PDB file of C-alpha atoms in Angstrom:
ATOM      1  CA  MET A   1       0.107   4.407  -5.641  1.00 44.00           C
ATOM      2  CA  THR A   2      -0.728   5.602  -9.376  1.00 41.00           C
ATOM      3  CA  ASP A   3       1.168   5.787 -12.144  1.00 40.00           C
ATOM      4  CA  ILE A   4       4.075   7.997 -13.376  1.00 38.00           C
ATOM      5  CA  SER A   5       5.145   8.104 -16.136  1.00 39.00           C
ATOM      6  CA  SER A   6       7.912  10.362 -15.683  1.00 38.00           C
ATOM      7  CA  GLU A   7      11.332   8.616 -14.798  1.00 50.00           C
ATOM      8  CA  ARG A   8      11.591   9.690 -11.865  1.00 71.00           C
ATOM      9  CA  ALA A   9      10.833   7.452  -8.520  1.00 90.00           C
ATOM     10  CA  ALA A  10       7.037   6.705  -7.720  1.00 94.00           C
ATOM     11  CA  LEU A  11       9.290   6.459  -4.171  1.00 95.00           C
ATOM     12  CA  ALA A  12      12.746   7.893  -2.457  1.00 95.00           C
ATOM     13  CA  VAL A  13      13.047   8.163   1.687  1.00 95.00           C
ATOM     14  CA  GLN A  14      16.426   8.440   2.608  1.00 95.00           C
ATOM     15  CA  GLY A  15      17.970   8.704   6.042  1.00 96.00           C
ATOM     16  CA  LEU A  16      14.143   7.966   8.006  1.00 96.00           C
ATOM     17  CA  ARG A  17      13.827   7.401  11.960  1.00 96.00           C
ATOM     18  CA  LYS A  18      11.033   7.040  14.450  1.00 97.00           C
ATOM     19  CA  THR A  19      11.224   6.418  17.556  1.00 96.00           C
ATOM     20  CA  PHE A  20       7.563   5.860  19.764  1.00 93.00           C
ATOM     21  CA  GLU A  21       8.564   6.365  23.093  1.00 89.00           C
ATOM     22  CA  ALA A  22       6.934   3.712  25.713  1.00 83.00           C
ATOM     23  CA  GLU A  23       6.148   3.321  29.854  1.00 82.00           C
ATOM     24  CA  ASN A  24      10.362   1.560  30.055  1.00 82.00           C
ATOM     25  CA  ALA A  25      12.356   2.606  27.377  1.00 87.00           C
ATOM     26  CA  PRO A  26      11.615   4.572  23.943  1.00 91.00           C
ATOM     27  CA  VAL A  27      10.992   2.071  20.646  1.00 92.00           C
ATOM     28  CA  ARG A  28      13.303   3.253  18.192  1.00 94.00           C
ATOM     29  CA  ALA A  29      11.618   1.223  15.002  1.00 95.00           C
ATOM     30  CA  LEU A  30      12.627   3.121  11.766  1.00 97.00           C
ATOM     31  CA  ARG A  31      16.871   3.372  12.341  1.00 96.00           C
ATOM     32  CA  GLY A  32      17.943   5.255   9.414  1.00 96.00           C
ATOM     33  CA  VAL A  33      16.215   3.368   6.208  1.00 96.00           C
ATOM     34  CA  ASP A  34      17.138   4.386   2.600  1.00 96.00           C
ATOM     35  CA  MET A  35      15.037   3.156  -0.283  1.00 94.00           C
ATOM     36  CA  THR A  36      14.282   3.548  -3.712  1.00 94.00           C
ATOM     37  CA  VAL A  37      10.827   2.468  -5.496  1.00 95.00           C
ATOM     38  CA  ARG A  38      10.487   2.624  -9.269  1.00 94.00           C
ATOM     39  CA  ALA A  39       8.443   4.067 -11.225  1.00 94.00           C
ATOM     40  CA  GLY A  40       5.748   1.218 -12.089  1.00 93.00           C
ATOM     41  CA  GLU A  41       7.343  -0.958  -9.666  1.00 95.00           C
ATOM     42  CA  PHE A  42       5.289  -4.313  -7.608  1.00 95.00           C
ATOM     43  CA  ALA A  43       7.897  -3.931  -4.594  1.00 95.00           C
ATOM     44  CA  ALA A  44       7.125  -6.436  -1.527  1.00 94.00           C
ATOM     45  CA  VAL A  45       8.627  -4.706   2.076  1.00 94.00           C
ATOM     46  CA  MET A  46       8.657  -8.048   4.430  1.00 92.00           C
ATOM     47  CA  GLY A  47      10.261  -8.785   7.311  1.00 90.00           C
ATOM     48  CA  PRO A  48       8.722 -10.262  11.009  1.00 89.00           C
ATOM     49  CA  SER A  49       6.197  -8.438  13.075  1.00 88.00           C
ATOM     50  CA  GLY A  50       7.566  -5.240  14.807  1.00 88.00           C
ATOM     51  CA  CYS A  51      10.387  -4.448  12.850  1.00 92.00           C
ATOM     52  CA  GLY A  52       9.232  -1.489  11.403  1.00 93.00           C
ATOM     53  CA  LYS A  53       7.416  -2.329   7.972  1.00 92.00           C
ATOM     54  CA  SER A  54       3.931  -0.718   9.529  1.00 90.00           C
ATOM     55  CA  THR A  55       5.578   2.234  10.752  1.00 94.00           C
ATOM     56  CA  LEU A  56       7.431   2.791   7.202  1.00 95.00           C
ATOM     57  CA  LEU A  57       3.809   2.182   5.581  1.00 91.00           C
ATOM     58  CA  ASN A  58       2.307   4.878   7.444  1.00 92.00           C
ATOM     59  CA  LEU A  59       4.901   7.631   7.124  1.00 95.00           C
ATOM     60  CA  VAL A  60       5.051   7.491   3.284  1.00 95.00           C
ATOM     61  CA  ALA A  61       1.795   8.129   3.695  1.00 92.00           C
ATOM     62  CA  GLY A  62       2.050  10.904   5.449  1.00 93.00           C
ATOM     63  CA  LEU A  63      -0.222   9.969   8.224  1.00 91.00           C
ATOM     64  CA  ASP A  64       2.563   9.720  10.670  1.00 94.00           C
ATOM     65  CA  VAL A  65       5.373  12.086  11.021  1.00 94.00           C
ATOM     66  CA  PRO A  66       9.334  11.457  11.545  1.00 96.00           C
ATOM     67  CA  ASP A  67      12.003  12.984  13.608  1.00 96.00           C
ATOM     68  CA  GLU A  68      14.266  12.426  11.174  1.00 96.00           C
ATOM     69  CA  GLY A  69      14.764  12.300   6.823  1.00 96.00           C
ATOM     70  CA  THR A  70      13.201  12.808   3.932  1.00 95.00           C
ATOM     71  CA  ILE A  71      10.096  11.111   2.245  1.00 96.00           C
ATOM     72  CA  MET A  72       9.619  11.790  -1.442  1.00 95.00           C
ATOM     73  CA  VAL A  73       6.352  10.354  -3.501  1.00 95.00           C
ATOM     74  CA  ALA A  74       6.595  10.885  -7.193  1.00 93.00           C
ATOM     75  CA  GLY A  75       8.729  13.855  -6.752  1.00 92.00           C
ATOM     76  CA  GLU A  76       7.467  16.018  -4.338  1.00 92.00           C
ATOM     77  CA  PRO A  77       8.474  15.774  -0.255  1.00 94.00           C
ATOM     78  CA  VAL A  78       5.620  14.194   2.309  1.00 95.00           C
ATOM     79  CA  THR A  79       7.434  15.398   4.742  1.00 89.00           C
ATOM     80  CA  GLY A  80       6.343  19.502   6.738  1.00 88.00           C
ATOM     81  CA  ARG A  81       3.165  19.462   4.474  1.00 92.00           C
ATOM     82  CA  THR A  82      -0.090  20.181   6.812  1.00 92.00           C
ATOM     83  CA  GLU A  83      -2.707  17.843   7.089  1.00 91.00           C
ATOM     84  CA  ASP A  84      -4.938  19.159   4.360  1.00 91.00           C
ATOM     85  CA  GLU A  85      -1.941  19.012   1.939  1.00 93.00           C
ATOM     86  CA  LEU A  86      -1.328  15.856   2.731  1.00 92.00           C
ATOM     87  CA  ALA A  87      -4.683  14.387   2.074  1.00 88.00           C
ATOM     88  CA  ARG A  88      -5.059  16.277  -1.568  1.00 88.00           C
ATOM     89  CA  MET A  89      -1.307  13.623  -2.077  1.00 91.00           C
ATOM     90  CA  ARG A  90      -2.893  11.082  -1.095  1.00 88.00           C
ATOM     91  CA  ARG A  91      -5.555  11.488  -2.926  1.00 84.00           C
ATOM     92  CA  LYS A  92      -3.466  12.207  -6.410  1.00 86.00           C
ATOM     93  CA  HIS A  93      -0.714   9.898  -6.073  1.00 89.00           C
ATOM     94  CA  MET A  94      -2.407   7.065  -3.437  1.00 88.00           C
ATOM     95  CA  GLY A  95      -4.403   4.401  -3.072  1.00 81.00           C
ATOM     96  CA  ILE A  96      -3.880   2.270   0.698  1.00 81.00           C
ATOM     97  CA  VAL A  97      -5.279  -1.301   1.605  1.00 77.00           C
ATOM     98  CA  PHE A  98      -5.340  -1.111   5.555  1.00 70.00           C
ATOM     99  CA  GLN A  99      -5.110  -4.045   7.788  1.00 61.00           C
ATOM    100  CA  PHE A 100      -8.444  -3.294   9.163  1.00 59.00           C
ATOM    101  CA  PHE A 101     -11.488  -2.833   7.386  1.00 63.00           C
ATOM    102  CA  ASN A 102     -12.041   1.395   7.684  1.00 71.00           C
ATOM    103  CA  LEU A 103     -15.612   0.840   6.144  1.00 78.00           C
ATOM    104  CA  LEU A 104     -17.934   3.686   6.407  1.00 84.00           C
ATOM    105  CA  GLU A 105     -21.027   1.723   8.069  1.00 84.00           C
ATOM    106  CA  GLY A 106     -23.919   4.541   6.912  1.00 87.00           C
ATOM    107  CA  MET A 107     -22.546   3.542   3.240  1.00 91.00           C
ATOM    108  CA  THR A 108     -22.802  -0.062   0.697  1.00 92.00           C
ATOM    109  CA  VAL A 109     -20.229  -1.892   0.010  1.00 89.00           C
ATOM    110  CA  LEU A 110     -20.396  -0.186  -3.325  1.00 93.00           C
ATOM    111  CA  GLU A 111     -21.110   3.238  -2.574  1.00 93.00           C
ATOM    112  CA  ASN A 112     -17.375   2.413  -0.195  1.00 89.00           C
ATOM    113  CA  VAL A 113     -15.151   1.139  -3.245  1.00 90.00           C
ATOM    114  CA  VAL A 114     -16.900   4.377  -4.807  1.00 92.00           C
ATOM    115  CA  LEU A 115     -16.357   6.930  -2.932  1.00 89.00           C
ATOM    116  CA  PRO A 116     -12.836   7.274  -3.529  1.00 83.00           C
ATOM    117  CA  SER A 117     -12.624   7.511  -6.754  1.00 86.00           C
ATOM    118  CA  VAL A 118     -15.172   9.924  -6.848  1.00 87.00           C
ATOM    119  CA  ILE A 119     -13.159  12.306  -5.078  1.00 81.00           C
ATOM    120  CA  ALA A 120     -10.386  12.047  -6.834  1.00 77.00           C
ATOM    121  CA  GLY A 121     -12.870  13.320  -9.858  1.00 83.00           C
ATOM    122  CA  ARG A 122     -14.048  10.706 -11.746  1.00 87.00           C
ATOM    123  CA  ARG A 123     -17.424  10.347 -12.397  1.00 92.00           C
ATOM    124  CA  ARG A 124     -20.244   8.408 -10.706  1.00 93.00           C
ATOM    125  CA  ARG A 125     -20.739   6.409 -13.769  1.00 93.00           C
ATOM    126  CA  MET A 126     -17.040   5.046 -14.574  1.00 94.00           C
ATOM    127  CA  ALA A 127     -16.917   4.956 -10.526  1.00 92.00           C
ATOM    128  CA  GLU A 128     -19.825   2.222 -10.159  1.00 94.00           C
ATOM    129  CA  THR A 129     -18.233   0.384 -12.919  1.00 94.00           C
ATOM    130  CA  ARG A 130     -15.091  -0.355 -12.694  1.00 90.00           C
ATOM    131  CA  ALA A 131     -16.227  -0.558  -8.441  1.00 92.00           C
ATOM    132  CA  ARG A 132     -18.771  -3.458  -9.656  1.00 93.00           C
ATOM    133  CA  ASP A 133     -15.365  -4.619 -11.919  1.00 90.00           C
ATOM    134  CA  LEU A 134     -13.132  -4.926  -8.151  1.00 85.00           C
ATOM    135  CA  LEU A 135     -16.098  -6.741  -6.400  1.00 88.00           C
ATOM    136  CA  ASP A 136     -16.524  -9.236  -8.955  1.00 88.00           C
ATOM    137  CA  LEU A 137     -12.994  -9.650  -8.179  1.00 78.00           C
ATOM    138  CA  LEU A 138     -13.169 -10.264  -5.314  1.00 77.00           C
ATOM    139  CA  GLY A 139     -16.203 -12.500  -5.409  1.00 80.00           C
ATOM    140  CA  ILE A 140     -18.294 -10.488  -3.781  1.00 85.00           C
ATOM    141  CA  GLY A 141     -20.372  -8.548  -6.421  1.00 89.00           C
ATOM    142  CA  ASP A 142     -23.402  -9.862  -4.913  1.00 90.00           C
ATOM    143  CA  LYS A 143     -23.159  -8.039  -1.777  1.00 88.00           C
ATOM    144  CA  ALA A 144     -22.818  -4.090  -3.630  1.00 92.00           C
ATOM    145  CA  SER A 145     -26.277  -3.049  -1.725  1.00 92.00           C
ATOM    146  CA  ALA A 146     -25.569  -4.508   1.752  1.00 89.00           C
ATOM    147  CA  VAL A 147     -23.707  -2.318   4.265  1.00 86.00           C
ATOM    148  CA  PRO A 148     -20.853  -3.609   6.138  1.00 81.00           C
ATOM    149  CA  GLY A 149     -22.561  -4.702   8.344  1.00 76.00           C
ATOM    150  CA  VAL A 150     -23.892  -7.968   7.333  1.00 72.00           C
ATOM    151  CA  LEU A 151     -20.702  -9.044   5.723  1.00 67.00           C
ATOM    152  CA  SER A 152     -17.897 -11.256   7.791  1.00 59.00           C
ATOM    153  CA  GLY A 153     -14.693 -10.456   8.298  1.00 55.00           C
ATOM    154  CA  GLY A 154     -13.453 -12.030   5.733  1.00 55.00           C
ATOM    155  CA  GLN A 155     -16.114 -10.308   2.897  1.00 53.00           C
ATOM    156  CA  ARG A 156     -14.867  -7.202   4.397  1.00 53.00           C
ATOM    157  CA  GLN A 157     -10.848  -7.497   4.382  1.00 52.00           C
ATOM    158  CA  ARG A 158     -10.698 -10.179   1.603  1.00 50.00           C
ATOM    159  CA  ASP A 159      -8.120 -11.839   3.847  1.00 57.00           C
ATOM    160  CA  SER A 160      -7.034 -15.067   4.155  1.00 50.00           C
ATOM    161  CA  GLY A 161      -9.547 -17.000   1.818  1.00 51.00           C
ATOM    162  CA  GLY A 162      -9.596 -14.236  -0.402  1.00 56.00           C
ATOM    163  CA  GLY A 163      -5.927 -13.751  -0.752  1.00 68.00           C
ATOM    164  CA  THR A 164      -5.571 -15.272  -3.914  1.00 77.00           C
ATOM    165  CA  GLU A 165      -7.639 -12.993  -5.807  1.00 74.00           C
ATOM    166  CA  ILE A 166      -6.335  -9.643  -3.979  1.00 79.00           C
ATOM    167  CA  ILE A 167      -2.846 -10.611  -5.249  1.00 85.00           C
ATOM    168  CA  GLU A 168      -4.839 -11.594  -8.616  1.00 84.00           C
ATOM    169  CA  LEU A 169      -6.171  -7.156  -7.935  1.00 82.00           C
ATOM    170  CA  LEU A 170      -2.506  -6.019  -7.137  1.00 87.00           C
ATOM    171  CA  ARG A 171      -0.893  -8.435 -10.437  1.00 89.00           C
ATOM    172  CA  ARG A 172      -3.456  -6.773 -12.491  1.00 87.00           C
ATOM    173  CA  LEU A 173      -3.253  -3.298 -11.439  1.00 87.00           C
ATOM    174  CA  HIS A 174       0.899  -3.321 -11.907  1.00 92.00           C
ATOM    175  CA  ALA A 175       0.364  -4.455 -15.028  1.00 91.00           C
ATOM    176  CA  GLY A 176      -1.854  -1.133 -15.955  1.00 89.00           C
ATOM    177  CA  GLY A 177       1.013   0.973 -14.789  1.00 91.00           C
ATOM    178  CA  GLN A 178       0.793   0.598 -11.360  1.00 91.00           C
ATOM    179  CA  THR A 179       3.440   1.089  -8.928  1.00 95.00           C
ATOM    180  CA  ILE A 180       2.735  -1.019  -5.936  1.00 95.00           C
ATOM    181  CA  ILE A 181       4.441  -1.317  -3.365  1.00 94.00           C
ATOM    182  CA  LEU A 182       3.102  -4.285  -0.433  1.00 92.00           C
ATOM    183  CA  VAL A 183       4.109  -4.773   3.072  1.00 91.00           C
ATOM    184  CA  THR A 184       3.124  -8.426   4.006  1.00 87.00           C
ATOM    185  CA  HIS A 185       5.170 -11.079   6.310  1.00 85.00           C
ATOM    186  CA  ASP A 186       4.287 -13.769   4.357  1.00 85.00           C
ATOM    187  CA  PRO A 187       7.214 -14.662   1.523  1.00 88.00           C
ATOM    188  CA  ALA A 188       3.897 -16.620   0.076  1.00 86.00           C
ATOM    189  CA  VAL A 189       2.628 -13.465  -1.335  1.00 86.00           C
ATOM    190  CA  ALA A 190       5.734 -11.189  -1.326  1.00 90.00           C
ATOM    191  CA  GLU A 191       6.441 -13.603  -4.028  1.00 89.00           C
ATOM    192  CA  ALA A 192       3.162 -11.880  -6.446  1.00 90.00           C
ATOM    193  CA  ALA A 193       5.860  -8.711  -6.653  1.00 94.00           C
ATOM    194  CA  GLY A 194       9.142  -7.999  -8.800  1.00 93.00           C
ATOM    195  CA  ARG A 195      11.458  -7.216  -5.988  1.00 94.00           C
ATOM    196  CA  ILE A 196      11.356  -8.026  -2.246  1.00 94.00           C
ATOM    197  CA  VAL A 197      12.650  -6.148   0.595  1.00 94.00           C
ATOM    198  CA  ARG A 198      13.462  -7.207   3.794  1.00 93.00           C
ATOM    199  CA  MET A 199      13.469  -5.099   6.749  1.00 94.00           C
ATOM    200  CA  ARG A 200      14.736  -5.764  10.494  1.00 93.00           C
ATOM    201  CA  ASP A 201      14.942  -4.205  13.857  1.00 94.00           C
ATOM    202  CA  GLY A 202      14.036  -0.845  12.396  1.00 95.00           C
ATOM    203  CA  ARG A 203      16.766  -1.075   9.368  1.00 94.00           C
ATOM    204  CA  ILE A 204      16.919  -2.496   5.499  1.00 93.00           C
ATOM    205  CA  GLU A 205      18.271  -5.559   6.475  1.00 86.00           C
ATOM    206  CA  GLU A 206      18.804  -6.693   1.931  1.00 68.00           C
ATOM    207  CA  ALA A 207      18.101  -4.168  -0.240  1.00 54.00           C
ATOM    208  CA  ALA A 208      16.512  -5.874  -3.189  1.00 54.00           C
ATOM    209  CA  VAL A 209      15.583 -10.040  -3.679  1.00 50.00           C
ATOM    210  CA  SER A 210      14.338  -9.990  -7.297  1.00 52.00           C
ATOM    211  CA  VAL A 211      11.793 -12.819  -7.296  1.00 50.00           C
ATOM    212  CA  VAL A 212       9.562 -13.421 -11.000  1.00 46.00           C
ATOM    213  CA  PRO A 213       6.182 -13.795 -10.866  1.00 46.00           C
ATOM    214  CA  VAL A 214       4.651 -16.875 -10.924  1.00 43.00           C
ATOM    215  CA  GLY A 215       4.052 -18.227 -14.529  1.00 42.00           C
ATOM    216  CA  ALA A 216       7.203 -16.397 -15.519  1.00 44.00           C
ATOM    217  CA  ASP A 217       9.719 -19.754 -17.037  1.00 42.00           C
ATOM    218  CA  GLU A 218      13.267 -17.322 -15.792  1.00 41.00           C
ATOM    219  CA  PRO A 219      14.511 -18.200 -12.342  1.00 39.00           C
ATOM    220  CA  ALA A 220      14.998 -16.629  -9.560  1.00 40.00           C
ATOM    221  CA  GLN A 221      18.035 -14.176  -9.620  1.00 40.00           C
ATOM    222  CA  ARG A 222      19.449 -12.257  -6.230  1.00 39.00           C
ATOM    223  CA  ARG A 223      20.975  -8.828  -6.518  1.00 39.00           C
TER     224      ARG A 223
END
């Protein structure tokens, strides 16, 4: 999510519920979730598979609709908007790193990275400069002119071996004022965040755990 200069929360979720219909019985993915993320905060949402963390992220991004509850991003409601309004809201306030590739095969790697910035209104030259910097940081700068089809799975997503580069990129974005919400089941990855929110069975299990990023001098504190 983009930097928000005001003191309001970057994200405020209240009473969020979501149930999916299944063959045998309904699956209650979220059971009344309340969560607030401050502007400029780096928060990690942790929990086992099926706990509802991905559902929560999809609802926050407006990719799905809750059964009950409200979602506010940068002081603006997500719930109750049209698809066009949600698209404009995501363009203005959100950047999403999906679990899967979601790359456009008819464009080069560089063009895939440039496109969101151009759509958001950034000048093409500036967008290309930033895109090349990001590709260099991820160790695939030499693939800028390639099409996604020639990349390996790891190069497309930069997970596993590229995890360190991804975390470093998120830290840099956070240091520049970005609000980061990271969904993971890996404790080592979550430690990069300033706060950990734990989920289980569609609920927030622990409100928060404050951690100190790697390299800091102060001991971790539990709230």
